[in-house]
Short mmCIF file of C-alpha atoms in Angstrom, two decimals:
data_model
loop_
_atom_site.label_atom_id
_atom_site.label_comp_id
_atom_site.label_asym_id
_atom_site.label_seq_id
_atom_site.Cartn_x
_atom_site.Cartn_y
_atom_site.Cartn_z
CA MET A 1 -23.94 -23.61 -15.72
CA SER A 2 -26.65 -21.49 -15.70
CA ARG A 3 -28.55 -20.71 -19.01
CA ILE A 4 -28.00 -17.23 -18.62
CA GLY A 5 -24.33 -17.77 -18.27
CA ARG A 6 -24.31 -20.20 -20.71
CA ALA A 7 -25.72 -17.18 -23.14
CA LEU A 8 -23.02 -15.42 -22.31
CA ARG A 9 -20.46 -17.58 -22.33
CA ARG A 10 -21.70 -18.54 -26.25
CA PHE A 11 -22.20 -14.72 -27.39
CA LEU A 12 -18.56 -14.26 -26.21
CA VAL A 13 -17.10 -16.77 -28.29
CA ARG A 14 -19.00 -15.42 -30.63
CA VAL A 15 -17.89 -12.09 -30.35
CA TYR A 16 -14.07 -13.62 -29.69
CA LEU A 17 -13.89 -15.90 -33.26
CA HIS A 18 -15.23 -12.58 -34.96
CA GLY A 19 -12.68 -10.17 -33.97
CA LEU A 20 -9.35 -13.00 -34.32
CA LEU A 21 -10.98 -13.59 -37.88
CA LEU A 22 -11.20 -10.14 -39.40
CA ILE A 23 -7.13 -9.30 -37.41
CA LEU A 24 -5.88 -13.08 -39.57
CA LEU A 25 -7.64 -11.65 -42.79
CA ALA A 26 -6.26 -8.34 -42.30
CA GLY A 27 -2.59 -10.48 -41.80
CA ALA A 28 -3.22 -12.03 -44.72
CA SER A 29 -4.50 -9.16 -46.85
CA VAL A 30 -1.29 -7.41 -45.53
CA PHE A 31 1.25 -11.08 -45.90
CA LEU A 32 -0.20 -11.41 -49.67
CA VAL A 33 0.50 -7.28 -50.89
CA LEU A 34 3.97 -7.60 -49.23
CA GLU A 35 4.60 -10.56 -51.19
CA LEU A 36 3.35 -9.09 -54.68
CA MET A 37 5.33 -6.12 -53.86
CA ALA A 38 8.71 -8.36 -53.49
CA ARG A 39 8.12 -10.29 -56.32
CA PRO A 40 9.21 -7.40 -59.46
CA ALA A 41 12.61 -7.00 -56.96
CA MET A 42 13.06 -10.83 -56.81
CA ASP A 43 12.53 -10.92 -60.60
CA GLN A 44 14.84 -8.80 -61.71
CA ARG A 45 17.59 -9.98 -59.31
CA LEU A 46 16.79 -13.56 -61.45
CA TYR A 47 17.35 -11.57 -64.71
CA GLY A 48 20.52 -10.12 -63.43
CA MET A 49 22.04 -13.64 -62.42
CA VAL A 50 20.83 -15.52 -65.57
CA THR A 51 22.86 -12.19 -67.69
CA TRP A 52 25.97 -12.54 -65.43
CA VAL A 53 26.02 -16.98 -65.26
CA VAL A 54 25.93 -16.04 -69.34
CA ASP A 55 28.90 -13.73 -69.66
CA GLN A 56 30.98 -16.20 -67.40
CA ALA A 57 29.92 -19.03 -69.56
CA ALA A 58 30.91 -16.90 -73.02
CA LEU A 59 34.52 -16.14 -71.32
CA SER A 60 35.06 -19.89 -71.99
CA ALA A 61 33.38 -20.32 -75.04
CA GLY A 62 37.37 -21.41 -76.97
CA ASP A 63 37.84 -23.92 -74.37
CA PRO A 64 35.57 -26.35 -74.49
CA ALA A 65 36.57 -28.41 -71.42
CA ARG A 66 36.39 -25.79 -69.61
CA LEU A 67 32.86 -24.55 -70.50
CA GLU A 68 31.50 -27.88 -69.29
CA ARG A 69 33.48 -27.01 -66.16
CA GLU A 70 31.80 -23.69 -65.87
CA ILE A 71 28.10 -24.14 -66.58
CA ALA A 72 28.71 -27.52 -64.30
CA ALA A 73 29.96 -25.02 -61.64
CA VAL A 74 26.46 -23.06 -62.34
CA ARG A 75 24.72 -26.18 -61.62
CA ASP A 76 25.78 -26.58 -58.41
CA ARG A 77 26.59 -23.78 -56.59
CA LEU A 78 23.80 -21.81 -57.95
CA ASP A 79 21.20 -24.79 -58.70
CA ILE A 80 20.96 -22.75 -62.34
CA GLN A 81 20.30 -25.41 -64.97
CA LEU A 82 22.00 -23.59 -68.34
CA SER A 83 22.32 -25.59 -72.42
CA LEU A 84 24.09 -23.61 -74.32
CA TYR A 85 23.04 -23.27 -78.44
CA ASP A 86 24.45 -21.65 -81.75
CA THR A 87 22.85 -19.98 -84.58
CA ARG A 88 21.34 -23.08 -85.95
CA GLY A 89 19.97 -24.63 -82.33
CA ALA A 90 22.76 -26.87 -82.37
CA LEU A 91 23.38 -27.55 -78.62
CA ILE A 92 27.38 -26.22 -77.73
CA ALA A 93 27.53 -27.15 -74.42
CA THR A 94 24.83 -28.47 -71.02
CA ASN A 95 25.00 -29.11 -67.71
CA VAL A 96 21.61 -30.72 -67.31
CA HIS A 97 20.22 -33.56 -69.00
CA PRO A 98 17.91 -34.01 -71.23
CA PRO A 99 19.31 -30.54 -72.23
CA LEU A 100 16.57 -27.72 -72.02
CA PRO A 101 14.67 -26.94 -75.01
CA PRO A 102 16.07 -24.22 -77.48
CA LEU A 103 13.85 -21.23 -78.87
CA PRO A 104 12.51 -21.13 -82.56
CA ALA A 105 15.30 -20.27 -85.03
CA GLU A 106 12.78 -16.91 -85.18
CA GLU A 107 12.40 -16.29 -81.85
CA ALA A 108 16.71 -16.90 -81.13
CA ALA A 109 16.90 -14.49 -83.66
CA ARG A 110 15.17 -11.37 -82.44
CA LEU A 111 17.20 -11.98 -79.03
CA GLU A 112 18.88 -8.12 -78.20
CA PRO A 113 22.61 -8.88 -76.09
CA GLY A 114 21.96 -8.13 -72.22
CA VAL A 115 18.04 -8.44 -72.08
CA THR A 116 16.97 -11.84 -70.76
CA LEU A 117 13.48 -12.98 -72.11
CA PRO A 118 11.12 -14.75 -69.75
CA ILE A 119 9.89 -17.86 -71.30
CA GLU A 120 6.35 -18.60 -69.77
CA PRO A 121 4.79 -21.15 -67.95
CA LEU A 122 8.35 -23.12 -67.34
CA HIS A 123 9.85 -20.24 -65.42
CA ARG A 124 12.74 -20.03 -67.74
CA HIS A 125 14.82 -17.92 -69.89
CA ALA A 126 16.46 -17.16 -72.80
CA VAL A 127 19.63 -14.92 -73.56
CA ALA A 128 21.74 -13.67 -76.21
CA PHE A 129 24.84 -16.02 -76.38
CA VAL A 130 27.94 -13.32 -77.15
CA VAL A 131 31.08 -14.06 -77.96
CA GLY A 132 33.60 -11.73 -78.54
CA GLY A 133 30.34 -8.70 -79.70
CA ARG A 134 29.79 -11.77 -82.19
CA ARG A 135 26.36 -13.30 -81.44
CA VAL A 136 27.38 -17.19 -81.55
CA GLY A 137 24.07 -18.57 -80.24
CA HIS A 138 21.75 -18.23 -77.13
CA ALA A 139 21.33 -19.83 -74.07
CA ILE A 140 18.15 -20.96 -71.69
CA THR A 141 18.56 -21.22 -68.05
CA GLY A 142 16.12 -22.47 -66.12
CA GLY A 143 16.11 -23.38 -61.71
CA ALA A 144 14.64 -21.79 -58.86
CA ALA A 145 15.03 -18.02 -58.26
CA PRO A 146 16.95 -17.09 -55.47
CA ALA A 147 14.46 -15.66 -52.88
CA PRO A 148 14.30 -14.47 -49.00
CA SER A 149 13.69 -17.33 -46.20
CA LEU A 150 9.92 -16.42 -45.53
CA THR A 151 10.44 -17.60 -41.87
CA PRO A 152 10.97 -14.72 -39.91
CA ALA A 153 8.25 -12.96 -41.28
CA VAL A 154 5.37 -16.04 -40.47
CA VAL A 155 7.17 -16.20 -36.89
CA ALA A 156 6.75 -12.72 -36.95
CA PHE A 157 2.86 -12.98 -37.79
CA LEU A 158 2.09 -15.85 -35.80
CA ALA A 159 3.69 -13.78 -32.56
CA VAL A 160 1.27 -10.87 -33.10
CA LEU A 161 -1.97 -12.62 -34.04
CA LEU A 162 -0.72 -14.63 -30.31
CA VAL A 163 -0.79 -11.32 -29.23
CA PHE A 164 -4.47 -10.04 -30.64
CA ALA A 165 -5.66 -13.06 -29.63
CA VAL A 166 -5.24 -12.79 -25.74
CA GLY A 167 -5.12 -8.68 -25.46
CA SER A 168 -9.26 -9.77 -27.42
CA ILE A 169 -10.64 -11.30 -24.79
CA PRO A 170 -11.57 -8.64 -22.44
CA LEU A 171 -12.29 -6.46 -25.53
CA ALA A 172 -14.86 -8.86 -26.45
CA ARG A 173 -15.97 -9.68 -22.16
CA SER A 174 -16.46 -5.56 -22.94
CA VAL A 175 -19.17 -5.72 -25.64
CA ALA A 176 -20.74 -9.19 -24.57
CA ARG A 177 -21.18 -8.91 -20.96
CA PRO A 178 -23.65 -5.73 -20.77
CA ILE A 179 -25.73 -7.38 -24.06
CA GLU A 180 -26.64 -9.78 -22.39
CA ARG A 181 -27.11 -7.50 -19.09
CA LEU A 182 -29.99 -5.75 -21.67
CA ARG A 183 -30.93 -9.08 -22.68
CA ALA A 184 -31.59 -10.53 -18.87
CA VAL A 185 -33.82 -7.16 -17.98
CA ALA A 186 -35.36 -7.67 -21.26
CA GLN A 187 -37.03 -10.79 -19.94
CA ALA A 188 -37.19 -10.07 -16.61
CA PHE A 189 -39.43 -7.00 -17.57
CA GLY A 190 -41.22 -8.65 -20.05
CA ALA A 191 -42.18 -11.68 -17.29
CA GLY A 192 -43.68 -8.57 -14.83
CA ARG A 193 -40.76 -7.57 -13.26
CA LEU A 194 -41.10 -3.47 -13.89
CA GLU A 195 -38.43 -2.79 -12.04
CA GLU A 196 -36.14 -3.79 -13.85
CA ARG A 197 -33.39 -1.74 -15.20
CA SER A 198 -30.40 -1.76 -16.86
CA ALA A 199 -27.99 0.34 -15.22
CA ILE A 200 -25.45 0.83 -17.49
CA ALA A 201 -23.99 4.06 -17.39
CA ARG A 202 -21.44 3.35 -19.81
CA GLN A 203 -20.58 6.45 -23.08
CA ASP A 204 -20.76 4.77 -25.87
CA GLU A 205 -23.58 3.15 -28.35
CA ILE A 206 -23.90 -0.27 -25.82
CA GLY A 207 -24.60 2.82 -23.30
CA ASP A 208 -27.09 4.55 -25.39
CA LEU A 209 -28.53 1.63 -25.97
CA ALA A 210 -28.69 0.95 -22.32
CA ARG A 211 -30.51 4.32 -21.82
CA SER A 212 -33.18 3.66 -23.99
CA PHE A 213 -33.98 0.38 -23.00
CA ASP A 214 -34.49 2.20 -19.16
CA GLU A 215 -36.15 5.25 -20.89
CA MET A 216 -38.68 3.02 -22.65
CA ALA A 217 -39.38 1.22 -19.40
CA ASP A 218 -40.37 3.95 -17.64
CA ARG A 219 -42.42 5.34 -19.76
CA LEU A 220 -44.51 1.84 -19.96
CA VAL A 221 -44.57 2.01 -16.06
CA VAL A 222 -46.35 5.44 -16.40
CA LEU A 223 -48.56 4.01 -19.18
CA ARG A 224 -49.55 1.08 -16.55
CA ARG A 225 -49.96 3.67 -13.71
CA ALA A 226 -52.11 6.15 -15.66
CA GLU A 227 -54.22 3.00 -16.61
CA LYS A 228 -54.29 2.41 -13.13
CA GLU A 229 -55.19 5.76 -12.58
CA LEU A 230 -57.90 5.61 -14.93
CA LEU A 231 -60.10 2.46 -13.31
CA ALA A 232 -59.83 4.26 -10.45
CA ASN A 233 -60.95 7.76 -11.52
CA VAL A 234 -63.96 6.29 -13.79
CA SER A 235 -64.90 4.08 -10.63
CA HIS A 236 -64.97 7.51 -8.55
CA GLU A 237 -66.86 9.21 -10.98
CA LEU A 238 -69.39 6.39 -12.25
CA ARG A 239 -70.01 5.92 -8.46
CA THR A 240 -71.45 8.93 -6.67
CA PRO A 241 -73.92 9.31 -9.48
CA LEU A 242 -75.20 5.65 -9.38
CA SER A 243 -75.08 6.32 -5.61
CA ARG A 244 -78.02 8.96 -5.47
CA ILE A 245 -79.44 7.66 -8.60
CA ARG A 246 -79.78 4.58 -6.31
CA VAL A 247 -80.91 6.83 -3.66
CA VAL A 248 -83.24 8.55 -5.73
CA LEU A 249 -84.98 4.89 -6.60
CA ASP A 250 -85.42 3.69 -2.99
CA LEU A 251 -87.42 6.57 -2.20
CA ALA A 252 -89.77 5.81 -5.21
CA SER A 253 -90.01 2.61 -4.17
CA GLU A 254 -91.11 3.73 -0.81
CA GLY A 255 -93.75 6.26 -1.79
CA ASP A 256 -92.51 9.14 -1.76
CA PRO A 257 -92.95 10.90 -5.00
CA GLU A 258 -92.30 14.54 -3.75
CA ARG A 259 -88.68 14.19 -2.41
CA VAL A 260 -88.38 11.67 -5.68
CA ARG A 261 -89.34 14.71 -7.90
CA GLY A 262 -86.50 16.82 -5.67
CA TYR A 263 -84.51 14.70 -6.85
CA LEU A 264 -84.74 14.55 -10.58
CA GLY A 265 -83.38 17.62 -11.71
CA GLU A 266 -79.60 16.33 -9.73
CA ILE A 267 -80.48 12.97 -11.51
CA ALA A 268 -80.56 15.16 -15.14
CA GLU A 269 -76.85 16.34 -13.70
CA ASP A 270 -76.14 12.40 -12.64
CA LEU A 271 -76.98 11.65 -16.30
CA GLY A 272 -75.06 14.04 -17.95
CA GLU A 273 -72.20 13.15 -16.45
CA LEU A 274 -71.91 9.85 -17.15
CA GLU A 275 -72.77 10.73 -20.59
CA ARG A 276 -69.87 13.05 -21.13
CA LEU A 277 -67.77 10.23 -19.26
CA VAL A 278 -68.61 7.67 -21.26
CA GLY A 279 -68.06 9.70 -24.27
CA ASP A 280 -64.48 11.14 -23.35
CA VAL A 281 -63.83 7.15 -22.90
CA LEU A 282 -65.20 6.23 -26.15
CA THR A 283 -64.11 9.13 -27.59
CA ALA A 284 -60.07 7.68 -26.22
CA ALA A 285 -60.66 4.28 -27.70
CA ARG A 286 -61.58 5.17 -31.02
CA LEU A 287 -58.59 7.46 -31.47
CA ASP A 288 -56.69 4.71 -30.06
CA LEU A 289 -58.00 1.85 -32.55
CA ALA A 290 -59.60 3.34 -35.82
CA ILE A 291 -55.93 4.12 -36.97
CA ALA A 292 -55.78 4.33 -40.80
CA PRO A 293 -52.73 3.67 -43.16
CA GLY A 294 -51.30 7.34 -42.56
CA GLY A 295 -51.22 6.89 -39.26
CA LEU A 296 -54.28 8.97 -38.41
CA PRO A 297 -57.83 8.08 -37.36
CA ARG A 298 -59.95 8.02 -39.79
CA LEU A 299 -62.16 10.93 -40.12
CA GLU A 300 -65.81 11.24 -41.42
CA ARG A 301 -64.65 14.05 -43.08
CA ALA A 302 -67.36 17.45 -44.83
CA PRO A 303 -67.08 20.48 -45.40
CA MET A 304 -68.04 22.56 -42.79
CA ASP A 305 -68.71 26.71 -41.71
CA PHE A 306 -65.79 28.04 -39.57
CA GLY A 307 -67.72 31.09 -37.59
CA ALA A 308 -70.75 28.42 -37.91
CA LEU A 309 -69.02 25.80 -35.91
CA VAL A 310 -67.45 29.02 -33.19
CA GLU A 311 -70.92 30.05 -33.02
CA GLY A 312 -71.68 26.72 -32.31
CA ALA A 313 -69.47 26.14 -29.46
CA ALA A 314 -70.89 29.40 -28.15
CA THR A 315 -74.37 29.00 -28.04
CA ARG A 316 -74.01 25.14 -26.94
CA PHE A 317 -71.10 26.32 -23.78
CA ARG A 318 -73.86 29.24 -22.50
CA ALA A 319 -76.98 26.62 -22.79
CA ARG A 320 -74.62 24.50 -20.58
CA SER A 321 -73.38 26.87 -18.95
CA PRO A 322 -75.98 29.64 -18.86
CA GLU A 323 -74.37 31.94 -14.94
CA ARG A 324 -71.12 32.14 -17.16
CA GLN A 325 -69.99 35.06 -18.58
CA LEU A 326 -68.87 34.06 -22.41
CA ALA A 327 -66.79 36.62 -24.43
CA LEU A 328 -67.37 36.00 -28.19
CA VAL A 329 -64.89 37.34 -30.92
CA VAL A 330 -65.17 36.20 -34.91
CA ASP A 331 -63.10 38.28 -36.79
CA LEU A 332 -63.34 36.96 -40.12
CA ASP A 333 -63.43 39.03 -43.07
CA ARG A 334 -64.68 37.03 -45.50
CA PRO A 335 -66.17 32.87 -44.81
CA ALA A 336 -63.05 30.47 -44.49
CA TRP A 337 -64.27 26.64 -44.29
CA LEU A 338 -63.01 23.83 -43.26
CA THR A 339 -62.99 19.64 -44.02
CA ALA A 340 -63.51 18.25 -40.90
CA ASP A 341 -65.02 15.60 -38.79
CA ARG A 342 -67.83 17.78 -37.43
CA SER A 343 -68.62 15.87 -33.64
CA LEU A 344 -65.09 15.37 -33.87
CA LEU A 345 -63.84 18.92 -33.45
CA ARG A 346 -66.91 19.95 -31.78
CA ARG A 347 -65.74 17.81 -29.11
CA ALA A 348 -62.45 19.45 -29.14
CA ILE A 349 -63.73 23.18 -28.80
CA ASP A 350 -66.23 21.92 -25.99
CA ASN A 351 -63.54 20.41 -24.36
CA LEU A 352 -61.62 23.07 -24.11
CA LEU A 353 -64.40 26.25 -22.85
CA ASP A 354 -65.23 23.76 -20.37
CA ASN A 355 -62.00 23.25 -18.77
CA ALA A 356 -62.24 27.18 -18.92
CA GLN A 357 -65.10 27.25 -17.02
CA LYS A 358 -63.63 24.65 -14.61
CA TYR A 359 -60.74 26.19 -13.37
CA SER A 360 -61.31 29.80 -13.20
CA ASP A 361 -63.01 32.27 -11.25
CA PRO A 362 -67.09 31.81 -11.77
CA ASP A 363 -67.55 35.60 -12.03
CA ALA A 364 -64.25 35.69 -15.05
CA PRO A 365 -65.22 35.90 -18.45
CA VAL A 366 -64.08 33.01 -20.24
CA ARG A 367 -63.34 34.72 -24.29
CA LEU A 368 -64.05 32.74 -27.54
CA TYR A 369 -61.47 34.19 -30.27
CA ALA A 370 -61.51 33.50 -34.11
CA ARG A 371 -59.88 34.10 -37.19
CA VAL A 372 -58.20 33.18 -40.57
CA GLU A 373 -53.94 33.93 -39.86
CA GLY A 374 -51.86 32.87 -42.93
CA GLY A 375 -54.20 30.15 -43.63
CA ALA A 376 -54.94 28.65 -41.21
CA ALA A 377 -58.01 28.83 -38.77
CA VAL A 378 -57.70 30.02 -34.92
CA ILE A 379 -59.49 29.00 -32.15
CA GLU A 380 -58.43 30.67 -29.06
CA VAL A 381 -60.18 29.68 -25.49
CA GLU A 382 -59.06 32.17 -23.02
CA ASP A 383 -59.59 31.59 -19.05
CA ARG A 384 -58.41 34.63 -16.12
CA GLY A 385 -58.05 31.45 -13.54
CA ALA A 386 -55.38 30.58 -11.68
CA GLY A 387 -52.77 29.46 -14.82
CA ILE A 388 -51.12 26.31 -14.87
CA PRO A 389 -48.26 25.15 -12.13
CA GLU A 390 -44.90 25.36 -13.86
CA GLU A 391 -44.53 21.40 -12.73
CA ASP A 392 -47.53 19.94 -14.27
CA ARG A 393 -47.23 21.60 -18.02
CA PRO A 394 -44.87 18.60 -18.53
CA ASN A 395 -48.00 16.50 -18.32
CA LEU A 396 -50.56 18.53 -19.51
CA PHE A 397 -50.94 16.34 -22.44
CA ARG A 398 -50.76 12.89 -20.46
CA PRO A 399 -53.88 10.46 -20.71
CA PHE A 400 -55.66 11.04 -18.08
CA PHE A 401 -53.56 13.42 -16.18
CA ARG A 402 -55.67 15.90 -13.44
CA GLY A 403 -54.14 18.94 -12.37
CA ASP A 404 -56.65 19.15 -9.97
CA ARG A 405 -57.00 16.23 -8.04
CA SER A 406 -59.37 17.07 -6.02
CA ARG A 407 -61.91 15.07 -8.31
CA THR A 408 -64.99 17.41 -7.00
CA ARG A 409 -67.95 17.58 -8.91
CA ALA A 410 -67.22 21.42 -10.18
CA THR A 411 -64.05 19.78 -11.59
CA GLY A 412 -65.15 16.13 -12.00
CA GLY A 413 -63.18 14.26 -15.31
CA VAL A 414 -60.88 12.03 -15.78
CA GLY A 415 -58.17 14.00 -17.30
CA LEU A 416 -58.41 13.16 -21.46
CA GLY A 417 -60.01 16.78 -22.36
CA LEU A 418 -56.75 18.04 -23.59
CA VAL A 419 -55.48 14.83 -24.79
CA LEU A 420 -58.41 13.78 -27.03
CA ALA A 421 -58.66 17.86 -27.95
CA ARG A 422 -54.76 17.07 -29.63
CA ARG A 423 -55.79 14.17 -30.85
CA ILE A 424 -58.86 15.41 -32.47
CA VAL A 425 -57.04 18.56 -34.28
CA GLU A 426 -54.01 16.64 -35.04
CA ALA A 427 -56.20 14.26 -36.41
CA HIS A 428 -57.24 17.19 -38.62
CA GLY A 429 -53.54 18.49 -39.57
CA GLY A 430 -53.75 21.50 -36.83
CA ARG A 431 -51.79 21.60 -33.97
CA LEU A 432 -53.48 22.67 -30.39
CA GLU A 433 -50.51 24.60 -28.02
CA ILE A 434 -51.09 26.08 -24.60
CA GLU A 435 -49.80 29.11 -23.25
CA SER A 436 -50.40 29.87 -19.48
CA ARG A 437 -48.95 32.01 -16.34
CA VAL A 438 -49.35 32.05 -12.78
CA GLY A 439 -52.25 34.20 -11.36
CA GLU A 440 -53.30 35.57 -15.18
CA GLY A 441 -54.68 32.59 -16.89
CA THR A 442 -54.60 29.78 -19.34
CA THR A 443 -55.06 30.30 -23.83
CA ALA A 444 -55.30 27.42 -25.26
CA ARG A 445 -54.47 27.95 -29.04
CA ILE A 446 -55.95 25.77 -32.17
CA ALA A 447 -54.93 26.20 -35.52
CA LEU A 448 -56.65 24.22 -38.59
CA PRO A 449 -56.11 24.16 -42.31
CA ALA A 450 -58.43 25.93 -44.18
CA GLU A 451 -60.06 27.36 -46.80
CA ALA A 452 -61.25 31.25 -48.20
CA GLY A 453 -64.06 31.71 -50.20
CA GLU A 454 -67.34 29.30 -50.64
CA ALA A 455 -67.78 25.89 -49.91
CA ALA A 456 -67.05 23.20 -52.57
#
């Protein structure tokens, strides 16, 4: 038998024995309750029998010989021991030797006719001995109480237990098999067989667990594929500018300064691309690794003017893309301040502006709008491009996703811009939302906690 088969059998046995133990405990509890409920009724029957025996003995009190025969018959037929005493405690008659001891005189005097007094823990009883309406002493009785036979109840309980024991086997197997399947799939997945799935279609908690595992496995596969795409994209983005730089160095080594001088502008542009690429990757690593105890990246926060932040983003955009139109609107009634990491927040806004100019027509203006709304500093970047297709929208914030997969020089990048922007905004306690209409354009909206008035 294989190791997996042995593990499955052990788990099945544990589940089965656990269920059987629960059934046994439940049955024992029911049996005990029934026994406790039946005991008062048995005691009542015993009290009635004791009273009847004493009454029968009283009928023969005038005839000592008959009295001896009557109480002897009680012992033989009913297995009840009986000793009769007068009011002074002297023995009148008994069917057991030695006689059952009498009550103390004070207790015997308090006995009421027709009332049975239990004597614990000896399982005996005392009854007033009345003859002709006159108390002449008391009787002490002993012996086993009449009890119903427990054999039928025990047999019935064992039969029910056997039925449950046999019927529990399919239930235990139905629980053990899918869990063992999940364990085997998890081991295979951990060993690198990423295509493994549980494929359990049950509609219960175990089925929910299996579906959660399969969904987690799908997400891990997607993440691993995205990492491979990152390597491919970064390799491509690095290869192109490095190749051009290598060509210029070759020309310089051949002693052709005029041609080299003509390539200097392109080299500067290539170096800028490399800087942006490395900056995005390093920022992603910083946001992933530098996690504070509260769950957010550690930020170098400092007070900053909200209006100046937006105007600085517009200035940088115009310097990078002088050919593009930028409509800047700063709608502030009074100064607003943010407590933020300046470099990260600038990176988030710059990424949104770069996306807007990349994915819109060159003659279409980009709009940058800033305002304070409900205690939040709101920044909107709007373009009049082609919009985002419906099928791409769920992936907008997936790392390394690129809506335009052509990797042209105009739309370069590795798909980290929006991801970094949202991570940065959320690290500052804000939110980033994207609204897009195919054929009309896209609006990216940032909302950050703001403080009105002067900086502290």
